[in-house]
Coordinates of C-alpha atoms in Angstrom, one line a residue:
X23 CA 0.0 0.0 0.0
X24 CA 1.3 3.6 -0.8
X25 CA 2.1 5.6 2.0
X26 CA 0.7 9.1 2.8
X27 CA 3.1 11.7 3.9
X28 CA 2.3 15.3 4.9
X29 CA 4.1 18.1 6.3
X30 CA 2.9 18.8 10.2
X31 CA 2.8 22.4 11.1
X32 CA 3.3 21.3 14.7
X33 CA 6.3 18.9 14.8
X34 CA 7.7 20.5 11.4
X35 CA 8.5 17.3 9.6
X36 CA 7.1 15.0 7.3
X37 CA 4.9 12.4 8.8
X38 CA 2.9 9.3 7.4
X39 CA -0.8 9.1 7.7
X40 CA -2.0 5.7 9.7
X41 CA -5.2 4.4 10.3
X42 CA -6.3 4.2 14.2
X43 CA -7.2 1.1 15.5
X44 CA -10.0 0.8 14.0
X45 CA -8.8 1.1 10.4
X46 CA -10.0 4.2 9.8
X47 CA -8.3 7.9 8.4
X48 CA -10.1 10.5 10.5
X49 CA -9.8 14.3 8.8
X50 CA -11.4 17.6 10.1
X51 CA -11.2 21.2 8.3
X52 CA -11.9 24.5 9.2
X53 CA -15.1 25.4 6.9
X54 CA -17.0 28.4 5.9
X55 CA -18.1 31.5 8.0
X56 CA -21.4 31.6 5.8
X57 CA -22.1 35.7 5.5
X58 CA -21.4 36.1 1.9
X59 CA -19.7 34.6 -1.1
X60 CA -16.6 32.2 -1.2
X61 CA -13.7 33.8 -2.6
X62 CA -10.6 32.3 -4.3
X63 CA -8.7 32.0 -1.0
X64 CA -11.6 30.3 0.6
X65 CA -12.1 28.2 -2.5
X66 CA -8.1 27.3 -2.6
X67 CA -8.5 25.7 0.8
X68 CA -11.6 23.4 -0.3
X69 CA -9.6 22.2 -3.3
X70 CA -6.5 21.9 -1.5
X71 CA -8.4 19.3 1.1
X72 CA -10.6 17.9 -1.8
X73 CA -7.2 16.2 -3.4
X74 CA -6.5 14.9 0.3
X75 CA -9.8 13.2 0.6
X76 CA -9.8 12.1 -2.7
X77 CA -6.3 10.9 -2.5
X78 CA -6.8 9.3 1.0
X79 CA -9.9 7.1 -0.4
X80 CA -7.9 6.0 -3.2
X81 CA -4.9 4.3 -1.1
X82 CA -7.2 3.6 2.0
X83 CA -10.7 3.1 0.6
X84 CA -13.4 5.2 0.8
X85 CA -15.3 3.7 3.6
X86 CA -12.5 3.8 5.9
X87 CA -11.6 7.8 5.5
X88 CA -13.8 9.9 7.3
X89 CA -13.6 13.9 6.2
X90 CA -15.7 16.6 8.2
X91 CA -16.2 20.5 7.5
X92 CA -17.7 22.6 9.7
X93 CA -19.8 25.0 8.4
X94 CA -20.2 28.3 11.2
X95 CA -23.5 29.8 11.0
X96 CA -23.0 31.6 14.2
X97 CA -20.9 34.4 14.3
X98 CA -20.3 38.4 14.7
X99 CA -20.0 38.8 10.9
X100 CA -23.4 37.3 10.5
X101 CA -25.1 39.5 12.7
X102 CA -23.5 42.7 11.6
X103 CA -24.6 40.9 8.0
X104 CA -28.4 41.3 9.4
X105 CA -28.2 44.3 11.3
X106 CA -26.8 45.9 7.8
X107 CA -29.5 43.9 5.6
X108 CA -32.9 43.7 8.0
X109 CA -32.9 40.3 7.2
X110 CA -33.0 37.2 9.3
X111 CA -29.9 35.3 10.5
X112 CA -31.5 32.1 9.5
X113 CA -32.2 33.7 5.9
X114 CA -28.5 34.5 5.4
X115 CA -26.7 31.5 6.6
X116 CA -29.3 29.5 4.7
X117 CA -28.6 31.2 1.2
X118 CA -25.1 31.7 1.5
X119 CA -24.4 28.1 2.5
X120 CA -26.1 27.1 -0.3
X121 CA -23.9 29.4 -2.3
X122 CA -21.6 27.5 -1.1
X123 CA -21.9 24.6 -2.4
X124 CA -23.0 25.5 -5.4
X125 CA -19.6 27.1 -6.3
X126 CA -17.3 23.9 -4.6
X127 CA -19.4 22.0 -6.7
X128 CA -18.9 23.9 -9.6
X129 CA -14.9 23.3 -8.6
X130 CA -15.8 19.4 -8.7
X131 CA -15.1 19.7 -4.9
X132 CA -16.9 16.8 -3.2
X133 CA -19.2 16.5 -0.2
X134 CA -17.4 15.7 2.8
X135 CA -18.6 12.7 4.6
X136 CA -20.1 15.5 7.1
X137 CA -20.7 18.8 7.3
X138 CA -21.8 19.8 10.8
X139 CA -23.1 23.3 11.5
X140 CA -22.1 25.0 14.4
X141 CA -25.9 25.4 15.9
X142 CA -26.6 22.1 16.0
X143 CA -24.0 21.3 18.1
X144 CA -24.2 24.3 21.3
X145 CA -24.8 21.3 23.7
X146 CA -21.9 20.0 23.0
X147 CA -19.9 23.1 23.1
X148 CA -21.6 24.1 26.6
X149 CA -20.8 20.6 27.9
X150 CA -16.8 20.8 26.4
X151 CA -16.6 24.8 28.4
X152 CA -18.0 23.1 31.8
X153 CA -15.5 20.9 31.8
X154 CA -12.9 23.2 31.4
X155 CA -14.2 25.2 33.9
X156 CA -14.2 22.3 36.1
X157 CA -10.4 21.5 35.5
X158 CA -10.1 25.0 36.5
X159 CA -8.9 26.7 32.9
X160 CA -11.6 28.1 32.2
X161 CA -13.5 31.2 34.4
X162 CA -16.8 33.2 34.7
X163 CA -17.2 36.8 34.4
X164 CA -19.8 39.5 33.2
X165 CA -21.9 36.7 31.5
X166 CA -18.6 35.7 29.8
X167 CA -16.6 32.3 29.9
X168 CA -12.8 32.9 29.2
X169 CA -10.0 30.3 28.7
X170 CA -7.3 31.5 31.1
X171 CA -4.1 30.8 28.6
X172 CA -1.4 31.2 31.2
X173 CA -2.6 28.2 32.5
X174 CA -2.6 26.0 29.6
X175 CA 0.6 23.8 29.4
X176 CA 2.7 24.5 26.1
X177 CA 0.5 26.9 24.5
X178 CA 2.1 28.6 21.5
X179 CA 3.9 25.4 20.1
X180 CA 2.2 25.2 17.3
X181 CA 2.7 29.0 16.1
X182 CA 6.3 28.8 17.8
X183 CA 5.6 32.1 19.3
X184 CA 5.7 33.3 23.2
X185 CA 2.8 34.7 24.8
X186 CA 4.6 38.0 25.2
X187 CA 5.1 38.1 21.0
X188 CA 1.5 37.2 20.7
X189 CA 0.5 40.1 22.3
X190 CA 2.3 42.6 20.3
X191 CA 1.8 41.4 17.2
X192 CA -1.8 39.8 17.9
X193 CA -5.2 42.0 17.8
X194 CA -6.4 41.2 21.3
X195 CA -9.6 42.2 22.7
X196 CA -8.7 44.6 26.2
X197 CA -11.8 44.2 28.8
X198 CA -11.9 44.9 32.1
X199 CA -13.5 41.1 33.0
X200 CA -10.5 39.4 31.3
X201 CA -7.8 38.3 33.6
X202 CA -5.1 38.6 31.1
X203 CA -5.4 40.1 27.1
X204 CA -4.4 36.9 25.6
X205 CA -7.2 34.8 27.2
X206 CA -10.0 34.4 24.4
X207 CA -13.8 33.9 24.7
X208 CA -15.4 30.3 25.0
X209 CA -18.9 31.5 25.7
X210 CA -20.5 35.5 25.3
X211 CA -23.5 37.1 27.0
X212 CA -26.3 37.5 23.8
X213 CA -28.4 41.2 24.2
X214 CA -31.0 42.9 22.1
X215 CA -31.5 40.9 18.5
X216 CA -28.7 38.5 19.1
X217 CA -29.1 35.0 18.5
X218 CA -28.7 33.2 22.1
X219 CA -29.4 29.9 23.8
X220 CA -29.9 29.4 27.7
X221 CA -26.9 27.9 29.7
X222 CA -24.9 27.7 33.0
X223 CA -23.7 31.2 32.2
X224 CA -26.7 33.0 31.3
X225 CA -28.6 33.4 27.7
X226 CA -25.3 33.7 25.0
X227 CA -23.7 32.1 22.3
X228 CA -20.0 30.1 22.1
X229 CA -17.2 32.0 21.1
X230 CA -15.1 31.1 17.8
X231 CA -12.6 28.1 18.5
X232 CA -14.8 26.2 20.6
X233 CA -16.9 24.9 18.0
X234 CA -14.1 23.0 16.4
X235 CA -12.8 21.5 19.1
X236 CA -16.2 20.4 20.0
X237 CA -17.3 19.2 16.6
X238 CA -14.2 17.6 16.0
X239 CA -14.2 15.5 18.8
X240 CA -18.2 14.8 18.7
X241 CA -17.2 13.2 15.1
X242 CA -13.7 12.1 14.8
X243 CA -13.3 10.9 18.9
X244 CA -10.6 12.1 21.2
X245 CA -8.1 11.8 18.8
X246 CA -7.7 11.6 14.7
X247 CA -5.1 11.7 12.2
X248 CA -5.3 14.8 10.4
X249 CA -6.6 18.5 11.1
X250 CA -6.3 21.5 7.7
X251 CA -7.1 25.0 7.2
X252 CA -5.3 27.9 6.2
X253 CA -2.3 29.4 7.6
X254 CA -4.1 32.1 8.5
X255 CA -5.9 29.6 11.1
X256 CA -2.8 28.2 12.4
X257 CA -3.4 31.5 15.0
X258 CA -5.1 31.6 17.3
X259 CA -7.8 29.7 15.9
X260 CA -6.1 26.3 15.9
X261 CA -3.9 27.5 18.4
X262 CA -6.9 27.6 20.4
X263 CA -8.7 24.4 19.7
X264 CA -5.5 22.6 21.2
X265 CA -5.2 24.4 24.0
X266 CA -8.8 23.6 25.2
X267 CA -9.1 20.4 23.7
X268 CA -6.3 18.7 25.4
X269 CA -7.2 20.6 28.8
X270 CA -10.2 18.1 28.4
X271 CA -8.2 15.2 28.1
X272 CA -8.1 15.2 24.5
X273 CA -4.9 14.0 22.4
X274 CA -7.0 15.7 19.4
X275 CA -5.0 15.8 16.0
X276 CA -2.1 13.8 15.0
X277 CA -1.0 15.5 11.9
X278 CA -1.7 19.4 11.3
X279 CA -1.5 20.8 7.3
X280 CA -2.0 24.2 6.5
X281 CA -2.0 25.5 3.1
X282 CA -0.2 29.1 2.1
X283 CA -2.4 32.0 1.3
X284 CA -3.3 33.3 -2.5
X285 CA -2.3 36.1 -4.4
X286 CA -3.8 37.6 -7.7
X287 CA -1.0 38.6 -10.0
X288 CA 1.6 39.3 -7.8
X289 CA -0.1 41.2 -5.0
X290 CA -2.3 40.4 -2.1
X291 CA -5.9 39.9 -2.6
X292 CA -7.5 42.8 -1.2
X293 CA -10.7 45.1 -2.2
X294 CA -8.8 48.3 -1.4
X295 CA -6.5 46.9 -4.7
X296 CA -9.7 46.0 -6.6
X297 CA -8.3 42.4 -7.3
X298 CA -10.3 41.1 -4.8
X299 CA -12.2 37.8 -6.4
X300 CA -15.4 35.4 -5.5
X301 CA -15.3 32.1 -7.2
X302 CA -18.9 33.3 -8.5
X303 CA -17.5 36.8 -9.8
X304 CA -15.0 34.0 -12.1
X305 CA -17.8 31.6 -12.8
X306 CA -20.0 34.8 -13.9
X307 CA -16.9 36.1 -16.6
X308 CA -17.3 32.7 -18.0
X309 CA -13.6 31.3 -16.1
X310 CA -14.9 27.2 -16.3
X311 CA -14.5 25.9 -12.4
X312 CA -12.4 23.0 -14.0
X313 CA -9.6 25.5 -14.9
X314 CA -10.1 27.3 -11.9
X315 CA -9.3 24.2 -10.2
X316 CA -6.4 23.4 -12.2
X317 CA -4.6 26.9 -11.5
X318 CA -4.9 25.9 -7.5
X319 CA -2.9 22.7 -8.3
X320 CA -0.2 24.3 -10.5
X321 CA 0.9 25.4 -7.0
X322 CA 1.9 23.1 -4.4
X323 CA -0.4 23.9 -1.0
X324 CA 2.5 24.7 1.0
X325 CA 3.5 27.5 -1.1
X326 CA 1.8 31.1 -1.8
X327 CA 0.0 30.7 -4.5
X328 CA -0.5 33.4 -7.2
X329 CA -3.7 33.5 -9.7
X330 CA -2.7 34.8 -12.8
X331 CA -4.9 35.1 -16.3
X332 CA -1.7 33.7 -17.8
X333 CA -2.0 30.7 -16.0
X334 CA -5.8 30.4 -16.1
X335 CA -5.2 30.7 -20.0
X336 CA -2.5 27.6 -19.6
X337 CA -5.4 25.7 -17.3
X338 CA -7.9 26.3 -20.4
X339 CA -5.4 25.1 -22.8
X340 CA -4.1 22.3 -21.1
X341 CA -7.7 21.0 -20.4
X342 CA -8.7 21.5 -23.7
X343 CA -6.3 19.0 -25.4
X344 CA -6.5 16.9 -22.8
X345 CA -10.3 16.6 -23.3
X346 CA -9.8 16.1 -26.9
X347 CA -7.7 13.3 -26.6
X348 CA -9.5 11.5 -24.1
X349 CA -13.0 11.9 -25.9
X350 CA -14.8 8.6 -26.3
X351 CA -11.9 6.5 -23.8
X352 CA -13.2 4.7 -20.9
X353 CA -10.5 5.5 -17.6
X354 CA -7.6 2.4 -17.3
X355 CA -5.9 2.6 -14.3
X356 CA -4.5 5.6 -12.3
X357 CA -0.6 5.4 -12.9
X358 CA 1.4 4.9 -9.7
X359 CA 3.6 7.4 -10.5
X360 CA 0.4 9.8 -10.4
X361 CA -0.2 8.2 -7.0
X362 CA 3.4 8.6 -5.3
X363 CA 3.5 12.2 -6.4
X364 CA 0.3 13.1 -4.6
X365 CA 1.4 10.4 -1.4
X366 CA 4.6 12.8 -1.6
X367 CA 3.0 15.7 0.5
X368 CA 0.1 16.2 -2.3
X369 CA 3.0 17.6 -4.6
X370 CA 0.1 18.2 -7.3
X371 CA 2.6 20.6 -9.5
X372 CA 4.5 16.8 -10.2
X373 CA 1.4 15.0 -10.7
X374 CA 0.1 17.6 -13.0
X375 CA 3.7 16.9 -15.0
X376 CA 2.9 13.2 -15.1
X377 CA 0.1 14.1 -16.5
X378 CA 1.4 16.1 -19.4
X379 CA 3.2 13.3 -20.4
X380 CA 0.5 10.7 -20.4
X381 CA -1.6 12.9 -22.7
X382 CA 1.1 12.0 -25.0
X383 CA 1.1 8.2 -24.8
X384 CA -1.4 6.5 -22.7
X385 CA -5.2 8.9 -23.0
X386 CA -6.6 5.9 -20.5
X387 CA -4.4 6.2 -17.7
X388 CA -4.4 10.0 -18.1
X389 CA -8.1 10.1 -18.0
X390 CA -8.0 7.5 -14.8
X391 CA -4.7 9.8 -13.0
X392 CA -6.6 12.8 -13.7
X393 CA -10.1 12.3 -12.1
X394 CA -8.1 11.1 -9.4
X395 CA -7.5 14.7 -8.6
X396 CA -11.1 15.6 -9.6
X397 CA -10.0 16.6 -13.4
X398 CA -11.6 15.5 -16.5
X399 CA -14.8 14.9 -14.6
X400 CA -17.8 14.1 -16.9
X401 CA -19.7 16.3 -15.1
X402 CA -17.0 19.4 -15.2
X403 CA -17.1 19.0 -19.3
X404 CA -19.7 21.1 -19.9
X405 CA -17.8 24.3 -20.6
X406 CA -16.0 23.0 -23.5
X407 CA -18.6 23.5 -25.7
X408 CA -19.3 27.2 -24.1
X409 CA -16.5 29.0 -26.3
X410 CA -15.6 29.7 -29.4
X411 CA -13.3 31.0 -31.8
X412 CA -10.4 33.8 -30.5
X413 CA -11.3 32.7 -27.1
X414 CA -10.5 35.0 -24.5
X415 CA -10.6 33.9 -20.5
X416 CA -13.7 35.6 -19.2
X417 CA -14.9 36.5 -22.7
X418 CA -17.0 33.4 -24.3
X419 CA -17.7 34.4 -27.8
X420 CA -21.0 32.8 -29.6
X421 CA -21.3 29.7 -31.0
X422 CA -24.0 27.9 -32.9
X423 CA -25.2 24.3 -32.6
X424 CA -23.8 23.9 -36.0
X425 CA -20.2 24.9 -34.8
X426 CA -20.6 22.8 -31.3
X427 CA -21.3 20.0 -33.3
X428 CA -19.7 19.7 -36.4
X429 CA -17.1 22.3 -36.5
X430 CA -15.6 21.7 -33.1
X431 CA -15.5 18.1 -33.4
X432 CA -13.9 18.4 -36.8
X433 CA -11.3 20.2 -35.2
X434 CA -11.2 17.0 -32.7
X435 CA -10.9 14.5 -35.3
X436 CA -8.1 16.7 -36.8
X437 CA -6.2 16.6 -33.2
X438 CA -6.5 13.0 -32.7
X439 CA -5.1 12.7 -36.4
X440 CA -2.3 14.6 -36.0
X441 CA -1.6 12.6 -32.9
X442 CA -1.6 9.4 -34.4
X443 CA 0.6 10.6 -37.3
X444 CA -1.9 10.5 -39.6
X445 CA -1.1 13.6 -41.9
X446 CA -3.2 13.1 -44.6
X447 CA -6.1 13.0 -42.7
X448 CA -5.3 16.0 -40.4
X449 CA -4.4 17.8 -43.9
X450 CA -7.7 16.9 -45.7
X451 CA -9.7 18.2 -42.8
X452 CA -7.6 21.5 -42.7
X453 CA -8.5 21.7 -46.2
X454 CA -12.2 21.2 -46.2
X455 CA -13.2 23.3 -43.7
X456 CA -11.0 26.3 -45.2
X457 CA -12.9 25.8 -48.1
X458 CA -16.6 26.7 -46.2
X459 CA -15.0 29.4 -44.4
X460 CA -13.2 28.6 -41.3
X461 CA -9.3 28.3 -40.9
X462 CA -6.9 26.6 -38.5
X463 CA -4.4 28.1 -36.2
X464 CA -2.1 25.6 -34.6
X465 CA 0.2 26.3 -31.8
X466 CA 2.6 24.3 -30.0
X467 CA 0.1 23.6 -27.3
X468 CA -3.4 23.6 -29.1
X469 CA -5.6 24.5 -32.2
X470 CA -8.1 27.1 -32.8
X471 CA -10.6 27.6 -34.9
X472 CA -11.7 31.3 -36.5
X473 CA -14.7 31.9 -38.6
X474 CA -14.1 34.0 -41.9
X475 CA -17.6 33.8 -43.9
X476 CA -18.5 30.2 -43.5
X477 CA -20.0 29.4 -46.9
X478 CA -24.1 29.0 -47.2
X479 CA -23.6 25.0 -48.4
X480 CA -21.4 24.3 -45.0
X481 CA -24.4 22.9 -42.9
X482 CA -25.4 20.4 -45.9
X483 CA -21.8 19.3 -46.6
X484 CA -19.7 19.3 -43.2
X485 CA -21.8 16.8 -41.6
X486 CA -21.3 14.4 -44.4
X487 CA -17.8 15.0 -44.4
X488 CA -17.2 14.4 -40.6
X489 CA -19.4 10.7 -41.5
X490 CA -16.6 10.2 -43.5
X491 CA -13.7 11.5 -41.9
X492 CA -14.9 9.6 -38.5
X493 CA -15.1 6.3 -40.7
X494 CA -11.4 6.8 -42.1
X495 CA -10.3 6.6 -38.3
X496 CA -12.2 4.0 -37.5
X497 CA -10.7 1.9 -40.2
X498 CA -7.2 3.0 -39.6
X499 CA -7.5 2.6 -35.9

């Protein structure tokens, strides 16, 4: 069996991934805050954990890998979102989780095997904070519960920071009913419109980290193999979830991965810079999620990843031939060198090279390799036909049903000619369809088609021709 390696943010080595001892993979990642659209950054860290789940189901079997992503629907973003809008809480998370996963999907990100939300699970959060106030880490005051940090054993170890560096370069919250600055809600007093539940405390809701930690060990036990999020997480989000999860006896995660943050050509995503991107804004310019998804893996997770139209014009390119050559194959098997690239600390910018070069000899095992990673999907395929001639990224030009199906797959037939060194064939196709009109462009990487004025006898004559042409390839194949 391949083994699965991954970089752990805590111990700062590579380590494998082994079942428990009860054959099982357990995986949880920080999901969505669900106030308003995904944007690239958020969609990055979904693909980036998409590959791991997929990868980890391959070598381990998909009923023994268990993924969960949170999804929090409680939050101080959210309720500034309704205060702003008038509308209800409920509304909001509703239709922006469903935004959601409509964009991931459109990514061919798959369903984790759950998806709690963070209000369905306050009893469990309330029953994780009492017991931490029990071991006497955890305090009342005002209506608040706080997690007393100076108290938990080797807090930092993760972020490799002090207390005293966290404080100067950390925003902390300064109130009069904290014992310290660095010690962070677990449970806040709720007032006025505020969504709230009854407890111990008073009527509030939990603070941030708690829900994970009490998610994560509701689903995955005490302890599991692998936690993920952004680096952006690793403080004090995550920082947090340890610290409170192992003052209640939990050995919680074996394995932490976090993924670098995104740029957009060059510079940090940011409104203020107006390069500041949804994955909907991208879907809406006509970008297909397939090559969005391929630009995340031209980077490697651990490194800062930079989204470029350069590259999503490579992506489109790339997943154009690859689509042409693999039209009409049924998947072989997934090469192993596909396999020990990704088991190599998901080193997708290798796989993606392996993949290159089975487009040139073996369109099977790239098909099987590439799904493996969630390319090539039948159901990503739609925006193939989408395009047309002098296509731009962002700018579809129109097509006809004529051109999706005759003239595109002309220029199909002409590929897979030219790729079994069959010359004539390519050349005679070339010819024909100059003659009603519409020329070839080839490139080292692809062909395009342009219209010039196709000729009025094209949509009686093409479709005969491509009869024809299809049968010569049939015989000669």
């Amino acid at each position: 069996m391949t083994e699965i390696s991954l970089h752990d943010s805590m111990s700062r080595r590579r380590r494998p991934v082994r079942r428990d001892a009860t054959g099982r993979v357990g995986m949880y990642v920080c999901g969505p805050t669900v106030y308003d659209r995904a944007h690239l950054g958020n969609a990055r860290s979904a693909v980036v954990f998409d590959v791991l789940f997929r990868l980890l189901r391959h070598v381990h079997g998909a009923a023994n890998v268990l993924y969960v992503r949170n999804i929090t629907d409680i939050d101080d973003k959210i309720n500034a979102r309704a205060a702003e809008t008038g509308r209800s809480i409920g509304d909001i998370t509703a239709e922006t989780t469903a935004w959601y996963e409509e964009d991931m999907a459109q990514l061919g990100v798959l369903v984790p095997n759950k998806v709690p939300r963070a209000t369905d699970h306050i009893a469990e959060m309330q029953t994780m904070i009492a017991t931490l106030i029990a071991e006497d880490i955890a305090y009342v005051a005002e209506g608040h519960v706080l997690f007393e940090v100076r108290r938990a054993e080797g807090y930092g170890a993760l972020s490799r920071r002090s207390l005293d560096d966290m404080i100067a370069g950390a925003r902390v919250e300064v109130a009069p009913w904290k014992r310290d600055p660095m010690d962070f809600v677990l449970w806040k007093p709720s007032t006025g419109g505020e969504p709230g539940w009854d407890s111990p405390w008073g009527r509030g809701r939990p603070g941030w980290h708690i829900e994970c930690s009490a998610m994560a060990e509701r689903y995955l036990g005490s302890q599991f193999q692998i936690h993920g999020g952004g680096l952006d997480l690793q403080f004090p989000h995550h920082e947090n979830e340890i610290a409170q999860s192992t003052a209640c006896g939990h050995a919680f995660a074996e394995i932490w991965v976090h993924h670098e943050m995104l740029q957009v050509e060059g510079r940090k995503m940011s409104k203020s810079l107006g390069n500041f991107f949804t994955v909907r804004d991208l879907l809406d310019r006509g970008v297909p999620g397939e090559v969005i998804r391929f630009v995340f893996l031209m980077t490697r997770y651990s490194k800062p990843m930079d989204w470029t139209e350069a590259k999503a014009h490579e992506a489109e390119t790339t997943l154009r031939r690859w689509r042409a050559v693999t039209k009409g194959i049924e998947p072989s098997a997934t090469a192993a060198a596909v396999t020990e690239a990704l088991a190599d600390d998901l080193n997708t910018p290798a796989a993606l090279g392996i993949l290159r070069r089975l487009a040139r000899e073996d369109p099977g095992a790239l098909l099987a390799s590439a799904q493996l990673i969630g390319l090539l999907e039948p159901e990503l395929g739609d925006w193939e036909w989408e395009v047309g001639p002098g296509h731009l990224i962002g700018r579809p030009t129109d097509v006809t049903d004529f051109e999706k199906d005759v003239v595109h797959r002309l220029v199909d037939l002409r590929f897979q000619a030219k790729r079994d060194k069959n010359f004539a064939v390519a050349d005679e196709i070339r010819a024909k369809l100059l003659e009603h009109g519409i020329s070839i462009k080839d490139t080292k990487d692809e062909s395009t088609w342009h219209r010039q004025t196709i000729s009025l006898n094209a949509e009686e004559e093409l479709p005969e021709f491509m009869a024809s042409i299809e049968e010569k390839l049939g015989r000669a194949q």
